[in-house]
CSV table of C-alpha atoms in Angstrom, one decimal:
chain,number,residue,atom,x,y,z
N,1,MET,CA,37.2,2.8,-24.5
N,2,SER,CA,38.5,3.7,-21.1
N,3,CYS,CA,36.0,6.1,-18.7
N,4,CYS,CA,36.4,9.3,-16.8
N,5,PRO,CA,37.5,7.6,-12.9
N,6,ALA,CA,35.1,7.9,-10.3
N,7,PHE,CA,35.7,11.4,-8.0
N,8,ILE,CA,38.3,12.9,-10.0
N,9,ASP,CA,41.1,14.7,-8.1
N,10,LEU,CA,40.1,17.3,-11.0
N,11,PRO,CA,38.7,20.8,-10.7
N,12,GLU,CA,34.4,21.2,-11.4
N,13,GLU,CA,35.5,22.1,-14.3
N,14,GLU,CA,37.9,20.2,-16.0
N,15,GLN,CA,35.9,17.0,-14.3
N,16,ILE,CA,33.2,17.9,-16.3
N,17,ILE,CA,35.2,18.1,-20.1
N,18,GLU,CA,36.0,14.6,-18.9
N,19,LEU,CA,32.8,13.6,-19.3
N,20,ARG,CA,31.5,15.5,-22.0
N,21,LYS,CA,34.1,13.3,-23.5
N,22,TYR,CA,32.8,9.9,-22.3
N,23,LEU,CA,29.8,11.6,-23.5
N,24,LYS,CA,31.6,11.9,-26.6
N,25,THR,CA,31.8,8.2,-27.1
N,26,THR,CA,28.9,6.7,-26.5
N,27,GLY,CA,27.1,8.4,-29.1
N,28,ALA,CA,26.2,12.1,-27.6
N,29,GLU,CA,25.5,15.4,-29.3
N,30,ILE,CA,27.5,17.6,-26.8
N,31,SER,CA,30.3,19.4,-26.8
N,32,GLU,CA,33.9,17.6,-25.6
N,33,GLU,CA,34.7,21.6,-24.5
N,34,ASN,CA,32.7,23.9,-21.7
N,35,SER,CA,30.3,26.9,-22.4
N,36,GLY,CA,32.9,29.2,-19.9
N,37,GLY,CA,29.8,29.8,-17.8
N,38,GLU,CA,29.1,28.3,-14.5
N,39,TRP,CA,30.4,24.9,-13.6
N,40,ILE,CA,26.6,24.4,-12.2
N,41,THR,CA,25.3,24.7,-16.0
N,42,ASP,CA,27.9,22.4,-17.8
N,43,LEU,CA,26.9,20.2,-15.2
N,44,MET,CA,23.4,20.0,-16.3
N,45,GLN,CA,24.2,20.2,-19.8
N,46,VAL,CA,26.5,16.5,-19.2
N,47,ILE,CA,22.8,15.4,-17.5
N,48,ASP,CA,20.9,16.5,-20.0
N,49,ALA,CA,23.3,14.3,-23.0
N,50,THR,CA,22.9,10.6,-20.9
N,51,GLU,CA,20.8,9.5,-22.7
N,52,THR,CA,23.0,7.6,-24.6
N,53,CYS,CA,25.0,6.1,-21.8
N,54,TRP,CA,22.3,3.4,-21.6
N,55,LYS,CA,23.3,2.2,-24.6
N,56,SER,CA,26.6,1.1,-24.0
N,57,ALA,CA,27.8,-2.8,-23.5
N,58,ASP,CA,30.0,-2.0,-21.0
N,59,GLU,CA,28.1,-1.4,-17.2
N,60,ALA,CA,31.1,-0.8,-15.1
N,61,GLN,CA,31.9,2.2,-17.5
N,62,VAL,CA,28.7,3.6,-17.4
N,63,GLU,CA,28.6,3.3,-13.7
N,64,GLY,CA,32.0,4.9,-12.9
N,65,PHE,CA,30.6,7.4,-15.1
N,66,PHE,CA,27.4,8.5,-13.6
N,67,THR,CA,29.5,7.8,-10.3
N,68,SER,CA,31.8,11.2,-11.0
N,69,VAL,CA,28.2,12.7,-12.0
N,70,LEU,CA,27.5,11.9,-8.6
N,71,SER,CA,30.5,13.8,-7.0
N,72,LEU,CA,29.3,17.0,-8.4
N,73,VAL,CA,26.1,16.7,-7.0
N,74,PHE,CA,27.3,16.2,-4.7
N,75,ILE,CA,28.7,19.6,-4.2
N,76,VAL,CA,25.8,21.7,-5.9
N,77,PRO,CA,25.2,24.5,-3.4
N,78,THR,CA,21.5,24.0,-1.9
N,79,ALA,CA,20.3,26.6,-3.7
N,80,LYS,CA,20.3,24.8,-6.8
N,81,ILE,CA,20.7,21.4,-6.1
N,82,ASP,CA,16.8,20.9,-6.7
N,83,GLU,CA,16.5,21.5,-10.3
N,84,VAL,CA,19.8,19.1,-10.8
N,85,VAL,CA,19.0,16.7,-8.5
N,86,LEU,CA,15.2,16.6,-10.7
N,87,SER,CA,16.7,16.5,-14.8
N,88,LEU,CA,19.2,13.6,-13.4
N,89,CYS,CA,16.3,11.3,-11.7
N,90,GLU,CA,14.2,12.3,-14.6
N,91,LYS,CA,16.8,11.0,-17.4
N,92,VAL,CA,17.5,7.7,-15.2
N,93,VAL,CA,14.2,6.6,-14.8
N,94,LYS,CA,14.2,7.0,-18.6
N,95,GLY,CA,17.0,4.7,-19.5
N,96,GLY,CA,14.1,1.8,-20.7
N,97,ASP,CA,14.9,-1.5,-19.4
N,98,LYS,CA,18.3,-1.2,-20.0
N,99,MET,CA,20.9,-1.6,-17.0
N,100,LYS,CA,17.2,-1.6,-14.5
N,101,GLU,CA,19.8,-2.5,-11.5
N,102,LEU,CA,22.5,-0.2,-12.1
N,103,ARG,CA,19.6,2.7,-12.6
N,104,LEU,CA,18.0,1.7,-9.1
N,105,ARG,CA,22.0,1.5,-7.8
N,106,ILE,CA,22.7,5.2,-8.2
N,107,LEU,CA,19.5,6.8,-7.9
N,108,ASN,CA,19.6,5.3,-4.3
N,109,ASN,CA,23.4,6.2,-4.3
N,110,LEU,CA,22.1,9.6,-4.0
N,111,TYR,CA,19.4,9.3,-1.7
N,112,ASN,CA,22.0,8.5,0.6
N,113,GLY,CA,24.3,10.7,-0.7
N,114,VAL,CA,22.4,13.6,1.0
N,115,ASP,CA,21.9,14.3,4.3
N,116,GLU,CA,18.6,12.4,5.7
N,117,ARG,CA,16.5,15.8,6.4
N,118,SER,CA,17.0,17.6,2.8
N,119,PRO,CA,13.8,17.7,1.1
N,120,VAL,CA,16.0,16.5,-2.2
N,121,ARG,CA,15.5,13.0,-0.4
N,122,TYR,CA,11.7,13.4,-1.5
N,123,ASN,CA,12.4,13.9,-5.6
N,124,VAL,CA,15.4,11.0,-5.5
N,125,TYR,CA,12.9,8.6,-3.1
N,126,CYS,CA,9.9,9.2,-6.3
N,127,ALA,CA,11.8,8.6,-8.6
N,128,MET,CA,13.3,5.3,-7.0
N,129,VAL,CA,9.7,4.2,-6.7
N,130,LYS,CA,9.3,5.1,-10.7
N,131,LEU,CA,11.8,3.6,-12.0
N,132,ALA,CA,10.8,0.5,-9.0
N,133,GLY,CA,7.8,-0.3,-10.2
N,134,GLN,CA,8.5,0.2,-14.7
N,135,THR,CA,11.2,-2.6,-14.3
N,136,ASN,CA,9.2,-5.1,-11.6
N,137,SER,CA,11.7,-3.9,-8.8
N,138,VAL,CA,10.0,-3.3,-6.2
N,139,ASP,CA,11.5,-5.6,-3.9
N,140,CYS,CA,14.5,-3.9,-4.6
N,141,ILE,CA,13.9,-0.1,-2.5
N,142,ASN,CA,12.4,0.2,1.6
N,143,THR,CA,9.1,0.6,0.6
N,144,ASN,CA,7.5,0.5,4.3
N,145,LEU,CA,4.9,2.5,4.6
N,146,GLU,CA,6.2,2.6,8.1
N,147,GLU,CA,9.5,3.9,7.1
N,148,VAL,CA,7.9,6.2,4.4
N,149,GLN,CA,6.2,7.8,7.3
N,150,LYS,CA,9.1,9.1,9.0
N,151,TRP,CA,10.5,10.4,5.9
N,152,MET,CA,7.4,12.4,5.3
N,153,LYS,CA,7.9,13.5,8.4
N,154,LEU,CA,11.4,14.0,9.0
N,155,TRP,CA,11.1,16.5,5.3
N,156,ASN,CA,8.5,18.3,6.2
N,157,LEU,CA,6.7,17.8,3.2
N,158,ASP,CA,3.5,19.4,2.6
N,159,THR,CA,0.1,17.7,2.1
N,160,GLU,CA,0.6,17.4,-1.8
N,161,LYS,CA,3.6,15.7,-1.9
N,162,ARG,CA,2.3,13.7,0.8
N,163,VAL,CA,-0.3,12.6,-1.2
N,164,ASN,CA,1.2,12.3,-5.0
N,165,LEU,CA,4.3,10.5,-3.0
N,166,LEU,CA,1.9,7.9,-2.0
N,167,ARG,CA,-0.1,7.6,-5.3
N,168,ARG,CA,3.7,6.7,-6.3
N,169,LEU,CA,3.9,3.9,-4.4
N,170,LEU,CA,0.3,3.0,-4.9
N,171,GLU,CA,1.2,2.8,-8.7
N,172,ALA,CA,4.2,0.7,-7.8
N,173,PHE,CA,2.7,-2.0,-6.3
N,174,LEU,CA,-0.2,-2.3,-8.5
N,175,GLU,CA,2.3,-2.2,-11.4
N,176,CYS,CA,4.3,-5.2,-9.9
N,177,LYS,CA,1.0,-7.6,-8.5
N,178,GLN,CA,1.7,-6.6,-5.3
N,179,SER,CA,-2.5,-6.4,-4.2
N,180,GLU,CA,-2.2,-6.8,-0.6
N,181,THR,CA,0.2,-4.0,0.1
N,182,ALA,CA,-1.4,-1.4,-2.7
N,183,SER,CA,-4.2,-2.3,-0.5
N,184,LYS,CA,-2.5,-0.9,2.7
N,185,ALA,CA,-1.1,2.1,0.6
N,186,MET,CA,-4.8,2.6,0.0
N,187,VAL,CA,-6.1,3.3,3.1
N,188,GLU,CA,-2.6,5.6,4.4
N,189,LEU,CA,-3.3,7.7,0.5
N,190,LEU,CA,-6.5,8.6,2.0
N,191,ARG,CA,-5.9,9.5,5.3
N,192,SER,CA,-3.5,11.6,4.2
N,193,TYR,CA,-6.6,14.0,2.9
N,194,THR,CA,-6.8,16.5,5.4
N,195,GLU,CA,-10.6,18.1,6.3
N,196,ASP,CA,-9.8,20.9,3.6
N,197,ASN,CA,-9.3,18.7,1.1
N,198,ALA,CA,-10.8,15.3,1.2
N,199,SER,CA,-13.6,16.5,-0.8
N,200,GLN,CA,-11.2,16.0,-4.0
N,201,ALA,CA,-10.1,12.7,-3.0
N,202,ARG,CA,-13.2,11.4,-4.8
N,203,ASP,CA,-11.5,9.1,-7.7
N,204,ASP,CA,-9.0,7.9,-4.8
N,205,ALA,CA,-11.3,6.9,-2.7
N,206,HIS,CA,-13.7,4.7,-5.5
N,207,ARG,CA,-11.1,3.5,-6.5
N,208,CYS,CA,-9.3,2.5,-3.3
N,209,ILE,CA,-13.9,0.8,-2.6
N,210,VAL,CA,-13.2,-1.4,-6.0
N,211,HIS,CA,-10.2,-2.3,-5.0
N,212,HIS,CA,-11.1,-3.7,-1.9
N,213,LEU,CA,-13.9,-5.1,-3.0
N,214,ALA,CA,-12.6,-7.5,-5.6
N,215,GLN,CA,-9.5,-8.8,-3.4
N,216,LYS,CA,-11.0,-12.6,-3.4
N,217,ASP,CA,-8.8,-13.0,0.1
N,218,MET,CA,-10.3,-9.9,1.7
N,219,TYR,CA,-13.9,-9.9,3.5
N,220,LEU,CA,-13.1,-6.7,6.6
N,221,VAL,CA,-13.9,-3.8,5.0
N,222,ASP,CA,-15.2,-2.0,7.9
N,223,HIS,CA,-12.0,0.8,8.3
N,224,LEU,CA,-12.5,2.6,5.1
N,225,LEU,CA,-16.0,3.6,5.8
N,226,VAL,CA,-14.5,5.7,8.8
N,227,LEU,CA,-11.6,7.5,6.2
N,228,LYS,CA,-12.6,10.9,5.4
N,229,PRO,CA,-12.8,11.4,1.4
N,230,ILE,CA,-15.0,8.1,2.0
N,231,LYS,CA,-17.3,9.9,4.0
N,232,PHE,CA,-17.4,12.3,1.1
N,233,LEU,CA,-19.0,10.1,-1.3
N,234,GLU,CA,-21.9,9.4,1.1
N,235,GLY,CA,-25.0,8.8,-0.6
N,236,GLU,CA,-23.3,7.8,-3.8
N,237,LEU,CA,-24.2,4.4,-5.3
N,238,ILE,CA,-20.3,3.6,-4.3
N,239,HIS,CA,-20.9,3.9,-0.7
N,240,ASP,CA,-24.3,2.1,-0.3
N,241,LEU,CA,-22.3,-1.1,-1.7
N,242,LEU,CA,-20.0,-0.3,0.6
N,243,THR,CA,-21.8,0.0,3.4
N,244,ILE,CA,-23.3,-3.4,2.0
N,245,PHE,CA,-19.9,-5.4,2.5
N,246,VAL,CA,-19.9,-4.2,5.8
N,247,ARG,CA,-23.0,-4.8,7.9
N,248,GLY,CA,-25.0,-5.6,4.8
N,249,SER,CA,-26.1,-9.8,3.9
N,250,LEU,CA,-26.0,-11.6,0.6
N,251,HIS,CA,-30.2,-10.7,0.7
N,252,ASN,CA,-29.2,-6.8,0.9
N,253,TYR,CA,-26.7,-7.2,-2.2
N,254,MET,CA,-29.1,-9.2,-4.6
N,255,GLU,CA,-31.4,-7.0,-3.6
N,256,PHE,CA,-29.2,-3.6,-4.6
N,257,CYS,CA,-28.0,-5.7,-7.6
N,258,LYS,CA,-31.8,-5.7,-8.3
N,259,SER,CA,-32.3,-2.3,-7.9
N,260,ASN,CA,-29.2,-1.1,-9.9
N,261,PRO,CA,-28.4,-3.5,-12.2
N,262,ASP,CA,-24.7,-3.7,-14.6
N,263,TYR,CA,-23.3,-1.5,-12.1
N,264,ILE,CA,-21.2,-4.2,-10.7
N,265,GLU,CA,-20.2,-5.5,-13.9
N,266,LYS,CA,-19.2,-1.4,-14.6
N,267,LEU,CA,-17.3,-1.3,-11.8
N,268,GLY,CA,-15.1,-4.4,-13.4
N,269,LEU,CA,-16.2,-6.1,-9.8
N,270,SER,CA,-16.4,-10.0,-10.4
N,271,HIS,CA,-20.7,-10.8,-9.7
N,272,GLU,CA,-19.3,-13.9,-8.5
N,273,LEU,CA,-16.8,-13.0,-6.5
N,274,CYS,CA,-18.8,-10.4,-4.5
N,275,ILE,CA,-22.1,-13.2,-3.9
N,276,GLU,CA,-19.1,-15.3,-2.8
N,277,LYS,CA,-17.9,-12.9,0.1
N,278,MET,CA,-21.1,-12.3,0.9
N,279,ARG,CA,-22.4,-15.5,1.6
N,280,PHE,CA,-19.3,-15.6,3.5
N,281,LEU,CA,-19.8,-12.4,5.0
N,282,THR,CA,-23.7,-13.2,6.2
N,283,PHE,CA,-22.5,-16.4,7.7
N,284,LEU,CA,-19.8,-14.6,9.9
N,285,SER,CA,-23.0,-11.9,11.3
N,286,MET,CA,-24.7,-15.2,12.2
N,287,ALA,CA,-22.1,-16.8,13.9
N,288,SER,CA,-21.3,-13.7,16.4
N,289,ASP,CA,-25.3,-13.8,17.6
N,290,ASN,CA,-25.0,-17.6,17.4
N,291,LYS,CA,-23.6,-20.3,19.3
N,292,GLU,CA,-24.9,-22.3,16.6
N,293,ILE,CA,-26.4,-22.8,13.6
N,294,MET,CA,-28.8,-25.4,11.9
N,295,PHE,CA,-28.0,-26.5,8.0
N,296,ASP,CA,-31.2,-25.3,7.5
N,297,THR,CA,-31.0,-21.2,8.4
N,298,MET,CA,-28.1,-21.8,6.6
N,299,GLU,CA,-29.6,-22.8,2.9
N,300,GLN,CA,-32.0,-20.2,3.3
N,301,GLN,CA,-30.0,-17.0,4.1
N,302,LEU,CA,-27.1,-18.0,2.1
N,303,ASN,CA,-29.0,-19.4,-0.9
N,304,LEU,CA,-27.2,-22.8,-0.5
N,305,THR,CA,-28.6,-26.7,-1.2
N,306,ALA,CA,-28.1,-29.0,1.3
N,307,ASP,CA,-25.2,-30.6,-0.8
N,308,GLU,CA,-23.4,-27.5,-0.9
N,309,VAL,CA,-23.3,-26.4,2.7
N,310,GLU,CA,-20.8,-28.7,4.0
N,311,ALA,CA,-17.9,-27.9,1.2
N,312,PHE,CA,-19.6,-24.0,2.4
N,313,LEU,CA,-18.5,-24.5,5.8
N,314,ILE,CA,-14.8,-26.2,5.6
N,315,ASP,CA,-14.2,-22.9,3.4
N,316,VAL,CA,-15.0,-20.6,6.1
N,317,VAL,CA,-13.3,-23.0,8.7
N,318,ARG,CA,-10.2,-22.1,6.0
N,319,THR,CA,-9.6,-18.3,7.0
N,320,GLN,CA,-9.7,-18.8,10.5
N,321,LEU,CA,-12.5,-15.7,11.1
N,322,VAL,CA,-14.3,-18.0,12.2
N,323,GLN,CA,-13.6,-21.7,14.9
N,324,ALA,CA,-16.3,-24.3,14.8
N,325,SER,CA,-16.7,-27.7,14.5
N,326,ILE,CA,-19.7,-29.9,11.9
N,327,ASP,CA,-22.0,-31.8,13.8
N,328,GLN,CA,-23.2,-34.2,11.1
N,329,ILE,CA,-25.9,-36.1,12.5
N,330,GLN,CA,-28.0,-32.8,13.9
N,331,ARG,CA,-26.7,-31.1,10.9
N,332,LYS,CA,-25.8,-28.5,12.4
N,333,ILE,CA,-22.4,-26.3,12.7
N,334,VAL,CA,-21.3,-25.1,16.9
N,335,ILE,CA,-19.6,-22.2,16.5
N,336,ARG,CA,-16.9,-21.4,19.3
N,337,TRP,CA,-15.5,-18.2,18.1
N,338,SER,CA,-15.5,-15.9,15.3
N,339,GLN,CA,-14.1,-12.5,14.5
N,340,HIS,CA,-16.8,-9.3,13.6
N,341,ARG,CA,-16.8,-7.7,10.8
N,342,THR,CA,-16.8,-4.3,12.3
N,343,PHE,CA,-16.2,-3.8,15.6
N,344,GLY,CA,-18.0,-0.3,17.2
N,345,ARG,CA,-19.5,0.4,20.5
N,346,GLN,CA,-21.2,-2.9,20.9
N,347,GLN,CA,-18.2,-4.8,20.4
N,348,TRP,CA,-15.7,-2.7,23.2
N,349,GLN,CA,-18.9,-3.6,25.7
N,350,GLN,CA,-18.7,-6.8,24.8
N,351,LEU,CA,-14.7,-6.4,25.3
N,352,ARG,CA,-15.2,-4.8,28.7
N,353,ASP,CA,-17.9,-7.3,29.9
N,354,MET,CA,-15.4,-10.5,29.0
N,355,LEU,CA,-12.4,-8.4,30.7
N,356,GLU,CA,-15.0,-7.7,33.8
N,357,ARG,CA,-15.3,-11.4,34.2
N,358,TRP,CA,-12.0,-13.0,33.8
N,359,ARG,CA,-10.9,-10.0,36.6
N,360,GLU,CA,-13.6,-11.6,39.0
N,361,ASN,CA,-12.6,-15.1,38.5
N,362,LEU,CA,-9.1,-14.0,38.9
N,363,GLY,CA,-9.9,-12.8,42.1
N,364,THR,CA,-12.2,-15.5,43.2
N,365,VAL,CA,-8.7,-17.9,42.3
N,366,ARG,CA,-7.2,-15.6,44.3
N,367,ASN,CA,-9.4,-15.9,47.7
N,368,ASN,CA,-9.7,-19.7,46.7
N,369,LEU,CA,-5.5,-19.6,47.2
N,370,GLN,CA,-5.8,-17.5,50.6
N,371,GLN,CA,-8.0,-19.8,52.1
N,372,LEU,CA,-5.5,-23.2,51.3
N,373,THR,CA,-2.8,-21.1,52.4
N,374,PRO,CA,-2.3,-22.5,56.4
N,375,ALA,CA,-1.4,-19.4,58.7
N,376,SER,CA,2.1,-18.3,59.5
């Protein structure tokens, strides 16, 4: 069985007849003759019948067939290109588990075959992301969020399409179990909402909070509070919980759970993990305010036994959010440096004061050097 050659040197109508003949060999229910109307209508009929291609045992023939299809798609007039591309993308995505690499390659060739500023690329990229998520192949396409932001501006997407594209990326990251990248996509998704529609993002905002709190190694979440959709949740329990993780203590968390039994479980969060994270976050606040912390203080505020303190401190230092040394004799920890849980006005002031001290010290060093240097 032979496939029609790619980029065949025939008029559009005759090339489509060759495509029809190939589809008949795959078992497609399609006429071998064109409809007699516009060639774009016949091309759409060919695209609609491509589902049987994925049953073929010869991947090279399938690739040659779609290369020929693409050669026709690329010359479809601008006024009709959207409909043709959407239909082709749908058929390629619905190919099941067959030839996933080839299907991504077909979409990639389609993507690269249209002008980089064309909004058509939006539909193709959305299809690529969907297929990559379904086939656990998200690493095979470019999903860099900075690049995606540039593309969305280039394609002049409205808010609805921006939200749709970012949500598709998010779903793909989650399907491929890329939690860290999914977290970044969630934040970008919420940022894409404007003042006018931020109130419509309630479900996305709620999901974003739960996702971040569920991540074992994600402690600092203060950046979520400034997002407009999350601000709209103020007054709700989920926002209260987030605020505790941003600036509250282990005691605050335990009181919240006492007042709202089963709420953590309903969110799908692990109560044990939340306690572990809040214990660390509470210590982070203590380390920001104190140069030395006694073991007894930690036992009381972090609800630890004497035997648990040192193991906890080792885990804290491993996060690299705190630099400290343990004084076992005096039963205390000496803080050299610690990450702030939030970075607001107070932290900016501290940074300003520190830079001022550095400038003064450098001025002193410069004056001393000038005094030591003999006059010429």
